[in-house]
Short mmCIF file of C-alpha atoms in Angstrom, two decimals:
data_model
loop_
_atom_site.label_atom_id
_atom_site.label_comp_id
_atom_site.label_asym_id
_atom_site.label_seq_id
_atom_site.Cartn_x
_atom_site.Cartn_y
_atom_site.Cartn_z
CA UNK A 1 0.00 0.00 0.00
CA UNK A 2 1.54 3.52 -0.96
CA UNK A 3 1.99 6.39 2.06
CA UNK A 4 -1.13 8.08 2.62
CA UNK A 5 -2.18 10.95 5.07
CA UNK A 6 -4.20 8.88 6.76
CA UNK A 7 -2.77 6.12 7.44
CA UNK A 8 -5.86 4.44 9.95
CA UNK A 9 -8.28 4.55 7.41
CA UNK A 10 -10.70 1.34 6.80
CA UNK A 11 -9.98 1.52 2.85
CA UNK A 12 -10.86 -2.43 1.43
CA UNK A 13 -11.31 -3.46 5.10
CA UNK A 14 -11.83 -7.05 5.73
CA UNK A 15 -12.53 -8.98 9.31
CA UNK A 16 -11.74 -13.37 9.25
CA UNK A 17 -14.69 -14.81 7.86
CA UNK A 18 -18.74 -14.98 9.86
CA UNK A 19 -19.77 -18.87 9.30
CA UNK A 20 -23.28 -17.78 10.14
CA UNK A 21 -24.10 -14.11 10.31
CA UNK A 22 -26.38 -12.69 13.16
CA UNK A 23 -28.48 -10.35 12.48
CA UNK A 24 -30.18 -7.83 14.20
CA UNK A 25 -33.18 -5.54 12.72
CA UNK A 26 -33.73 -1.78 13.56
CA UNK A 27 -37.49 -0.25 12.69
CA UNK A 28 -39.31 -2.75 10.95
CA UNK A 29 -41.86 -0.32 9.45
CA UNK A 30 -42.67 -0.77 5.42
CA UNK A 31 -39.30 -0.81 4.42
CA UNK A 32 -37.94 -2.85 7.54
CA UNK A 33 -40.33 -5.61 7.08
CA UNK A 34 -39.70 -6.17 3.54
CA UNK A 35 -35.65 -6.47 4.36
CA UNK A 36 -36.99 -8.80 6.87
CA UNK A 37 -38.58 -10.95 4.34
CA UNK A 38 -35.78 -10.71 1.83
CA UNK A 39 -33.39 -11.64 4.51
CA UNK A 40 -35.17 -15.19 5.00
CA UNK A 41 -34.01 -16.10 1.48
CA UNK A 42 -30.60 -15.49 2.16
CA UNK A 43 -28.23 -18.14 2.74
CA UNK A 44 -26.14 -18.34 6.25
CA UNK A 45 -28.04 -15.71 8.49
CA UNK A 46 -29.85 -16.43 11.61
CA UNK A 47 -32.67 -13.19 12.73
CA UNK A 48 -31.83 -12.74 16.44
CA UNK A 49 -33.10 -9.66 17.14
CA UNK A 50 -35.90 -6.83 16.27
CA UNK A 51 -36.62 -3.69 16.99
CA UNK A 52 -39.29 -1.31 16.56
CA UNK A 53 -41.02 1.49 18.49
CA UNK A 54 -45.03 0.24 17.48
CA UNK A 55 -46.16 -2.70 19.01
CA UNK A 56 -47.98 -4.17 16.34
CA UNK A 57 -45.22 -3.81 13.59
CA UNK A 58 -42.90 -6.23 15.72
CA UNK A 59 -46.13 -8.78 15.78
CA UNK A 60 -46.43 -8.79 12.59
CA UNK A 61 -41.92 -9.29 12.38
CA UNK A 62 -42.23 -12.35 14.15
CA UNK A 63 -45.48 -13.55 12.69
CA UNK A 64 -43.13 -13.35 9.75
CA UNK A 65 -40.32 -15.91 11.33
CA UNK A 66 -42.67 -18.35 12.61
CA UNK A 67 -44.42 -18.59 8.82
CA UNK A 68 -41.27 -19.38 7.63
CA UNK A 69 -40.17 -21.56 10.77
CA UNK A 70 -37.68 -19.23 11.95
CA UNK A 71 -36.74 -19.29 15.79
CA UNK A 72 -38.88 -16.25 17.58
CA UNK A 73 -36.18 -13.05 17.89
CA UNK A 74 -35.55 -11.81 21.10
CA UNK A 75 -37.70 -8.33 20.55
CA UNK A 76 -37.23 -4.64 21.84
CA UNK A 77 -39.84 -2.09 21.96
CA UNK A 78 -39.80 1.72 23.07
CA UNK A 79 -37.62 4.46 21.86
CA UNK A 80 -34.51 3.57 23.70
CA UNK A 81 -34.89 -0.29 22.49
CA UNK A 82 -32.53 0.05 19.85
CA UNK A 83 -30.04 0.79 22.17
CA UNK A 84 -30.59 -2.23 24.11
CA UNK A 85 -30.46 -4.44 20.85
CA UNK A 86 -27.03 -2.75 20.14
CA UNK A 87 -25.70 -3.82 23.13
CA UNK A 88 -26.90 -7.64 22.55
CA UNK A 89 -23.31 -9.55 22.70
CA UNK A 90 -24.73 -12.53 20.39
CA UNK A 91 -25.11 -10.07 17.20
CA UNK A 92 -22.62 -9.71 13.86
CA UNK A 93 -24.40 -6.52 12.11
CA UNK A 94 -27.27 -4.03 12.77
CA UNK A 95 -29.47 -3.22 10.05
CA UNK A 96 -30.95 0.08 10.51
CA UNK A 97 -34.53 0.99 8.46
CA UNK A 98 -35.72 4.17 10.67
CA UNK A 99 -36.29 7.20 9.55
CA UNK A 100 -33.71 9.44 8.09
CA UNK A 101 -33.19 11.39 10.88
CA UNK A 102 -31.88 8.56 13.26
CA UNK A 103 -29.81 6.62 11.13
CA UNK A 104 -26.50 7.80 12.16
CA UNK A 105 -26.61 8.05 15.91
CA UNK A 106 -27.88 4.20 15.59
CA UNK A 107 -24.72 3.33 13.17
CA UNK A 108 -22.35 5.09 15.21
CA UNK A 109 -24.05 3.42 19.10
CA UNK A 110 -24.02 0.19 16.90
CA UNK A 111 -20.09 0.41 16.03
CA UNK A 112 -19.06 1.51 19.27
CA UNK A 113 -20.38 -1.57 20.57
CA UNK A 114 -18.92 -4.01 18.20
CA UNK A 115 -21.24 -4.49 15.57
CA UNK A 116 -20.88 -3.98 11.78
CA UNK A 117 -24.12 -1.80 10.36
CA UNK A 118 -25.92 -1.81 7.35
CA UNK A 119 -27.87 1.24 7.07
CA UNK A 120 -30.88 2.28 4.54
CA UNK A 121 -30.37 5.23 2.85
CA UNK A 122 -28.76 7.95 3.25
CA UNK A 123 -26.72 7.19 6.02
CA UNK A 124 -26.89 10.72 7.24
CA UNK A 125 -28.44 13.91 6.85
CA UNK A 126 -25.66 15.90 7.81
CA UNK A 127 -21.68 16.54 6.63
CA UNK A 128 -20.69 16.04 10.62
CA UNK A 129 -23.20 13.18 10.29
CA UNK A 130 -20.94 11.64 7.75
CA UNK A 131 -17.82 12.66 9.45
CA UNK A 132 -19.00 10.53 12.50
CA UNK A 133 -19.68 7.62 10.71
CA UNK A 134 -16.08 7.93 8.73
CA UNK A 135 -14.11 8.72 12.35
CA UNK A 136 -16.52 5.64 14.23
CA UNK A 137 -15.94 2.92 11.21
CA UNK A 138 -11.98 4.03 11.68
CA UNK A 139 -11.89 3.79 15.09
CA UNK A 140 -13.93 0.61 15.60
CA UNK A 141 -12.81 -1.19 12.59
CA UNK A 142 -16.17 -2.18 11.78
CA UNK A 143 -18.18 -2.34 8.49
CA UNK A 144 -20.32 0.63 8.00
CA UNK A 145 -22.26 -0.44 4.76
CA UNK A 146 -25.18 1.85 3.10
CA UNK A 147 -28.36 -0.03 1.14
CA UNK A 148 -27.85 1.52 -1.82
CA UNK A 149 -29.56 -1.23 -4.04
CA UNK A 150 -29.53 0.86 -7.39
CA UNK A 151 -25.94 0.23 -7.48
CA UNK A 152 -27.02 -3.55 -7.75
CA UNK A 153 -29.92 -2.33 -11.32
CA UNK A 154 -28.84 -4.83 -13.80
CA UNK A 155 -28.29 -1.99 -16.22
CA UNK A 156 -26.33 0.39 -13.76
CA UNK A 157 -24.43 -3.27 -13.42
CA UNK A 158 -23.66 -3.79 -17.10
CA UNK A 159 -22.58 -0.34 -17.20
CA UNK A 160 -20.38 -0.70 -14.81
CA UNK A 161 -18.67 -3.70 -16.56
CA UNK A 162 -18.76 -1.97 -20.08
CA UNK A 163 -16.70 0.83 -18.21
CA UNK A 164 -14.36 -2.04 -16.39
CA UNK A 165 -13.92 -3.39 -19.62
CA UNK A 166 -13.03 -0.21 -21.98
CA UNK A 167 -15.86 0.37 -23.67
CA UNK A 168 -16.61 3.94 -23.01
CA UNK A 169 -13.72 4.74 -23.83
CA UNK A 170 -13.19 7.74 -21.13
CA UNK A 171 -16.54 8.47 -19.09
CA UNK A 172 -16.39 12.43 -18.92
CA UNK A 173 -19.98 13.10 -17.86
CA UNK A 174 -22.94 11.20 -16.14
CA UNK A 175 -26.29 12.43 -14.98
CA UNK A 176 -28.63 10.40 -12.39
CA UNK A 177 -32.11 11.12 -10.22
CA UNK A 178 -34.84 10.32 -7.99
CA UNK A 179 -37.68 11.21 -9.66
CA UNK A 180 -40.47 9.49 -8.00
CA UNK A 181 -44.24 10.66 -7.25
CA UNK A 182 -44.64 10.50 -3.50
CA UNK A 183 -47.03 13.04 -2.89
CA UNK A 184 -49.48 10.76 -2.19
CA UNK A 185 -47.40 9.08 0.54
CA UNK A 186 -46.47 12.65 1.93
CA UNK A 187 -50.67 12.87 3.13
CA UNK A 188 -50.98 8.97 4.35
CA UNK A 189 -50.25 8.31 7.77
CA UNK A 190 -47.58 5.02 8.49
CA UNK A 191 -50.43 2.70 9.73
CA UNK A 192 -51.69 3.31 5.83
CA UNK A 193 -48.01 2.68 3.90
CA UNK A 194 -47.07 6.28 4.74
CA UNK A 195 -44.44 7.53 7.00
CA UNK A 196 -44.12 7.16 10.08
CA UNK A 197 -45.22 10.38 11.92
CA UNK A 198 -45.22 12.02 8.72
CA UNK A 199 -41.51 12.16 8.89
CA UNK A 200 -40.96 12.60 5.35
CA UNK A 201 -43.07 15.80 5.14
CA UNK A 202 -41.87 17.08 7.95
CA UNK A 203 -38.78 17.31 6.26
CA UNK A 204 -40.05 18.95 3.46
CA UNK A 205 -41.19 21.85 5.46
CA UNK A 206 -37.63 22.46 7.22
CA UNK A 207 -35.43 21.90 4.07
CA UNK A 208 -34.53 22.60 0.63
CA UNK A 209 -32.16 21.31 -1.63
CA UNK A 210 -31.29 17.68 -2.50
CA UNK A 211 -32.67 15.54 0.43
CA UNK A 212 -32.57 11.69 -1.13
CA UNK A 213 -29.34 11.94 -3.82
CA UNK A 214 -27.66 8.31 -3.85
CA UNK A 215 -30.29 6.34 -5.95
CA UNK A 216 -28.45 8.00 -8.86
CA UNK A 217 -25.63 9.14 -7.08
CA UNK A 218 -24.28 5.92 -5.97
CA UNK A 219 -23.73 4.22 -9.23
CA UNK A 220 -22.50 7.26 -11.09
CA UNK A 221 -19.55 7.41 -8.33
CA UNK A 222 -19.00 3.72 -8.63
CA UNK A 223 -18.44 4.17 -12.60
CA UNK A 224 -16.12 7.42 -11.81
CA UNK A 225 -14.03 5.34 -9.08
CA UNK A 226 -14.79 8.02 -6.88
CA UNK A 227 -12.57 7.67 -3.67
CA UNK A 228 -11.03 4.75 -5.86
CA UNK A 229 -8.72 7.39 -8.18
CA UNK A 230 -10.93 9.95 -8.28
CA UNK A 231 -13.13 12.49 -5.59
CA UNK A 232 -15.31 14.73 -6.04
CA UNK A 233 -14.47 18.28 -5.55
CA UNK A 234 -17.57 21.09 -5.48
CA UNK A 235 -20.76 21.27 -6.20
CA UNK A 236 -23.53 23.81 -7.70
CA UNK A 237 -27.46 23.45 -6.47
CA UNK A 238 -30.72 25.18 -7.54
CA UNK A 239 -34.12 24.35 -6.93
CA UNK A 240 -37.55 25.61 -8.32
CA UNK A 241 -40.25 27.15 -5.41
CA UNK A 242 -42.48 25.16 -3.69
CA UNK A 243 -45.78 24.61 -5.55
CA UNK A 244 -46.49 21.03 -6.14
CA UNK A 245 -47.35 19.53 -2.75
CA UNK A 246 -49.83 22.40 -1.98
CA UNK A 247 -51.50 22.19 -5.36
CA UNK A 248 -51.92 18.48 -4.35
CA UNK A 249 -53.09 19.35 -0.83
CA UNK A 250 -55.97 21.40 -2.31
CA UNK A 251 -56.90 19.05 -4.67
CA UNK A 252 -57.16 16.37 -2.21
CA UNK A 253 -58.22 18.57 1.06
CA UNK A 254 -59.45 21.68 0.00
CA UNK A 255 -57.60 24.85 -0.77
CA UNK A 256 -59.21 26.32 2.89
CA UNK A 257 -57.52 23.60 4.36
CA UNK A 258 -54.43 22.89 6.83
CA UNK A 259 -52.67 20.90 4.76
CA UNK A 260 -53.14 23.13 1.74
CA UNK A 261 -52.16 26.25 3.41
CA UNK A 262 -48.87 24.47 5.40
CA UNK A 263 -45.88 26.23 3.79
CA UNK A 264 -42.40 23.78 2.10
CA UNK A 265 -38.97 25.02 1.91
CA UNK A 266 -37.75 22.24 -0.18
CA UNK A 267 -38.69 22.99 -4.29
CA UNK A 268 -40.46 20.74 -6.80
CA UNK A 269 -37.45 20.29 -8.55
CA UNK A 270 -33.51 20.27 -7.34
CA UNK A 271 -30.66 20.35 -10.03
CA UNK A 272 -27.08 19.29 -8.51
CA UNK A 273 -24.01 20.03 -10.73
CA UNK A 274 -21.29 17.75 -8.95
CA UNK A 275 -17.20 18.68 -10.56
CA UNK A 276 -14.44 15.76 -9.70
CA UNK A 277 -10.88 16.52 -9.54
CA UNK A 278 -10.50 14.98 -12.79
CA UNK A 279 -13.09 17.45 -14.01
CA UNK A 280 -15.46 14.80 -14.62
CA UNK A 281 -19.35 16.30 -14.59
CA UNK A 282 -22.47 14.59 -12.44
CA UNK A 283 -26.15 16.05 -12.97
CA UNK A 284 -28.09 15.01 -10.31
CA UNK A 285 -32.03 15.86 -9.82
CA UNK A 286 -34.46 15.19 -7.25
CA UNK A 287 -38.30 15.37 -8.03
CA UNK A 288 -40.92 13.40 -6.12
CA UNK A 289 -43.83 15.83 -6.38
CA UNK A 290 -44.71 16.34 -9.84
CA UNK A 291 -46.43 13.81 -12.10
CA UNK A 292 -43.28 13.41 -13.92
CA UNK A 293 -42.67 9.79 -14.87
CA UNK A 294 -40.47 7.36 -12.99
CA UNK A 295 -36.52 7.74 -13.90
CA UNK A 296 -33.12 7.33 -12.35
CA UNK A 297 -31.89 8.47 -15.46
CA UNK A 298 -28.70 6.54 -15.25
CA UNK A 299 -26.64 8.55 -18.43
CA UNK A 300 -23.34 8.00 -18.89
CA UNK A 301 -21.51 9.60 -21.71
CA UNK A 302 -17.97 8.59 -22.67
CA UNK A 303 -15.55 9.50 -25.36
CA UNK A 304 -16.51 5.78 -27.45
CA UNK A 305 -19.60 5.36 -26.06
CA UNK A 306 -23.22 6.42 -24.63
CA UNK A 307 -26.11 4.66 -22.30
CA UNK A 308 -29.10 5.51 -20.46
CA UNK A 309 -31.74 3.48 -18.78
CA UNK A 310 -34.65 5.70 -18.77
CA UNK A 311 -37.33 6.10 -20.46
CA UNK A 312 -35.90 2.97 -22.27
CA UNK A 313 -32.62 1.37 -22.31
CA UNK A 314 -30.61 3.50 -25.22
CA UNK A 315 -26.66 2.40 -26.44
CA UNK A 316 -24.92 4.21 -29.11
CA UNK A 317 -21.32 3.00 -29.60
CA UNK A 318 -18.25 4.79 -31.86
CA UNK A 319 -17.51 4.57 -34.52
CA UNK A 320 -21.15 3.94 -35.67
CA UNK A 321 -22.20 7.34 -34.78
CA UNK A 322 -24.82 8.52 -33.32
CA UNK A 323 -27.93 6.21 -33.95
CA UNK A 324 -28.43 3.80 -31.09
CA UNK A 325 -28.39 0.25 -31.20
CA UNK A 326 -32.04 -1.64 -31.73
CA UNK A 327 -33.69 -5.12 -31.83
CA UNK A 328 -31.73 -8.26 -31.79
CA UNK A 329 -28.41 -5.78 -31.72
CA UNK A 330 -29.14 -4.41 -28.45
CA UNK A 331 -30.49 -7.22 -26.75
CA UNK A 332 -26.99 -8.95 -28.21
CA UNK A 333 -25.15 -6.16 -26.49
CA UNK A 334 -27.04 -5.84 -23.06
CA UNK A 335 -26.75 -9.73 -23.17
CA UNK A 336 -22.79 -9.54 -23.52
CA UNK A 337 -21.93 -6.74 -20.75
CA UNK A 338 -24.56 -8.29 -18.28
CA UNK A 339 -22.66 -7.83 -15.18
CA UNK A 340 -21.77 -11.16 -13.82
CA UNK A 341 -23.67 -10.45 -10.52
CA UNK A 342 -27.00 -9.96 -12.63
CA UNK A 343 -26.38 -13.55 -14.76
CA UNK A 344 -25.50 -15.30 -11.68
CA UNK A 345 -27.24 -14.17 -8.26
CA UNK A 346 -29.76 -12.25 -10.22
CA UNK A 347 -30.50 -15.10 -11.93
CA UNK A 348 -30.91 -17.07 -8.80
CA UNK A 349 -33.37 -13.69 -7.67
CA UNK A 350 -35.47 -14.40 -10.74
CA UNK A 351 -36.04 -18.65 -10.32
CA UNK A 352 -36.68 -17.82 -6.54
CA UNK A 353 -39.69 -15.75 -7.76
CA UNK A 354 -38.08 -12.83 -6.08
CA UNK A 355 -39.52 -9.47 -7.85
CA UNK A 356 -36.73 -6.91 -7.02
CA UNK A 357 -33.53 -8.54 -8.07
CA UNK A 358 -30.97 -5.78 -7.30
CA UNK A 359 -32.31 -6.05 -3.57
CA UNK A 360 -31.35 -9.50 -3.76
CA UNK A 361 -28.30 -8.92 -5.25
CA UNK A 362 -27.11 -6.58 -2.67
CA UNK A 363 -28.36 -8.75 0.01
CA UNK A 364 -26.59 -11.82 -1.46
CA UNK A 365 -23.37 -9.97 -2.08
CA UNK A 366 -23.03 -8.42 1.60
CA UNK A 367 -23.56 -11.60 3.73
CA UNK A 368 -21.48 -13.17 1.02
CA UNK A 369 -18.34 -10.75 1.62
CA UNK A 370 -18.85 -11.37 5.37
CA UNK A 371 -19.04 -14.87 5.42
CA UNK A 372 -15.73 -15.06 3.18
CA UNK A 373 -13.72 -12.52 4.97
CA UNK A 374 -13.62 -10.13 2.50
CA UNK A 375 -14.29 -6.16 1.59
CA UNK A 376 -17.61 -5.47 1.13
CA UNK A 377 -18.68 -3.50 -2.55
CA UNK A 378 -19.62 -0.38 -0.48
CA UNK A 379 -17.66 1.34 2.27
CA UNK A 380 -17.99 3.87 4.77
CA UNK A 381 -16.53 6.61 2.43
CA UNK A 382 -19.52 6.05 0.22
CA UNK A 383 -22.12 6.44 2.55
CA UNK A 384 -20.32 9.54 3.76
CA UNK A 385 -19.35 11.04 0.01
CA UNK A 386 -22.87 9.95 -1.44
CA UNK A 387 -25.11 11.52 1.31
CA UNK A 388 -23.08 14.71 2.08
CA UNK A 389 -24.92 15.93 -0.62
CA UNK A 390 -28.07 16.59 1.09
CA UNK A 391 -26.82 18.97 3.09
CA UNK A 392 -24.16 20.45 0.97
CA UNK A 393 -26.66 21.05 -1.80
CA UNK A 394 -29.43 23.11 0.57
CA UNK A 395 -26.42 24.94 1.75
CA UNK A 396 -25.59 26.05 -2.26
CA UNK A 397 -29.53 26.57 -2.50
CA UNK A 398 -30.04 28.52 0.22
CA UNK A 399 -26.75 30.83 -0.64
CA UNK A 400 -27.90 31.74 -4.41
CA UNK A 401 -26.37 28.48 -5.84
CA UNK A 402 -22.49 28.92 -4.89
CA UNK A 403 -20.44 26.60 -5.24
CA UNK A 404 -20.03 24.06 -2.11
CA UNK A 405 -16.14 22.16 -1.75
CA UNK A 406 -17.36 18.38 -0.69
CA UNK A 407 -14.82 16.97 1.71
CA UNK A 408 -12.64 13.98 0.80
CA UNK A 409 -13.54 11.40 3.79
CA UNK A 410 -10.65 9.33 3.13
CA UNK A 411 -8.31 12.31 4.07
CA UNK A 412 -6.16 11.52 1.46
CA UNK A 413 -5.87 7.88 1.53
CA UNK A 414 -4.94 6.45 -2.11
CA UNK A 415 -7.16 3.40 -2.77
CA UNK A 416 -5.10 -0.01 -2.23
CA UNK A 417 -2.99 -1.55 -5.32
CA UNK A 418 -2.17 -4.70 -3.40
CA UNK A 419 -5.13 -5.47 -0.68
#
């Protein structure tokens, strides 16, 4: 490994190999229970512990193991529950499915006592957030993973291994999103699918900016080798006024009413310009209250070669020029470049009747790497580089869209050449 300035960090870190991982859940609300579920298909875990603050949510959790003749989990309830599960001596990792705003101080209570953490995204909502994580996984040793499942999209995937392999030639820009309709889960209350509390809207009303970027962050870095030869250096960040959610709320509630006349800080629409210090270009946008369509966007331009996912998977390769590839020719070429995750444990997703593959694949691939011994695909420095841009991006919103510096996490650490 070459001299770095920081020579503790947890770069490719690796701990001897977890024969049977234990597994302890954090909030088992809509997304908690459905990583729950997935988690029973999984190969080499045992569920030993759950947490949640409602009562009938951790029912219904182990209603869930004794359907599929799983032991009962020893279970925690009340807000300071989590910190008793944390402290359980007969758990491997925490996986953490709150709300936003708790995500960190659970990762960081988790590490300190020994356990590796998975956390749902973002890790943090804050750039001392994501310093706390970085110093905690350094100190502790101790995997501090983010569920960033896009990264596991079978297209993002074969992307990645058309860049691994050459065929973009150079990748100089990329753009990605969340761009997702959610108003309707904004105004319906968690016992209904909604948030929790209304957490989610609360947000809304306190923030601006860029508050969910590493769906199509996360990917975009990976192709960029961001923190791997490459960082990301400052960012730009403007958003459109507020208009959407109360044009909903009147629809819905009336225009006399509360919820119509409850003021948002955070735009419709946020537009992130991210520069790397190989001035490399990411567009990032964030959308989820217009009736806009769907889309990640997932573009990656390159100096041999162009792809994008959404509306509908498009490849146009040099030196045929400009017309993408169609029919048999691109189902040839998506066939070819599929990522050998997606052919294999995709695959496996697919005869398992499993609908969301790239959950599986990112659920495979992490107990994998810990029952092997070996570095998982995502570290710390991504959960900290990938969700620094919520609040970096309000702060360039809120200050007439200057540019922001992002910090390097790694403080200088040069990526392994011989892990």
């Amino acid at each position: 490994m070459k001299n770095d300035t920081n020579p503790k960090h947890v770069l490719r870190l690796s701990h001897p190999p977890i024969p049977i991982v234990r597994i302890g859940f954090i909030g088992l609300g809509n997304r908690g229970l459905l990583t729950l579920q997935r988690y029973l298909q999984i190969e080499g875990v045992e569920i030993k512990a759950l947490c949640e603050i409602r009562e009938g949510n951790l029912s219904k959790a182990q209603r869930i193991l004794a359907e599929n003749n799983r032991p009962k989990a020893v279970g925690y309830a009340g807000t300071e529950g989590w910190k008793r599960l944390c402290e359980e001596a007969d758990l491997d990792i925490v996986f953490i499915c709150t709300d936003w705003l708790t995500h960190t101080p659970i990762a960081v209570y988790a590490m300190l006592h020994g356990k590796h953490v998975a956390i749902e995204v973002p890790a943090a909502m804050s750039v001392a957030e994501c310093w706390e994580l970085v110093d905690t996984a350094e100190k502790t040793r101790r995997h501090c993973m983010m569920l960033e499942n896009c990264c596991y999209d079978p297209f993002a995937l074969m992307t990645l291994n058309m860049e691994q392999q050459g065929v973009f030639g150079e990748i100089m820009h990329v753009e990605g999103a969340y761009i997702h309709d959610l108003r309707e889960l904004y105004f319906t209350d968690g016992s209904e699918g909604g948030y929790h509390n209304h957490w989610g809207k609360k947000y809304s009303i306190e923030h601006t900016g860029n508050p969910y970027p590493t769906h199509g962050l996360g990917p975009l870095c990976q192709l960029l080798h961001i923190h791997r030869g490459d960082r990301m250096e400052f960012l730009v960040s403007l958003s459109t006024r507020q208009a959407g959610m109360s044009a909903y709320a009147a629809r819905r509630f009336g225009s006399d009413s509360p919820e119509a006349r409850q003021k948002y800080l955070l735009g419709d629409v946020n537009t992130t310009l991210i520069q790397t210090q190989k001035k490399k270009s990411i567009m990032l946008q964030y959308d989820v209250v217009t009736p806009r369509p769907y889309s990640r966007l997932h573009t990656v331009c390159g100096t041999s070669a162009f792809a994008q996912k959404y509306p509908a998977p498009c490849i146009t390769l040099d030196p045929e020029g400009s017309s993408p590839l169609e029919g048999k020719a691109l189902e040839e070429f998506i066939e070819r470049y599929r990522h050998p995750f997606a052919a294999t444990i995709g695959a496996e997703a697919k005869q398992k009747g499993i609908a969301n593959e790239m959950n599986y694949m990112m659920d495979y691939r992490l107990i994998y790497c810990l029952r092997n011994g070996l570095p998982l695909d995502m570290d710390v420095y991504d959960a900290a580089e990938w969700s620094c841009i919520t609040e970096l991006s309000e702060q360039s919103v809120l200050q007439g869209s200057i540019p922001v510096a992002i910090p390097d996490f790694t403080r200088g650490a040069i990526w392994p050449d011989n892990p």
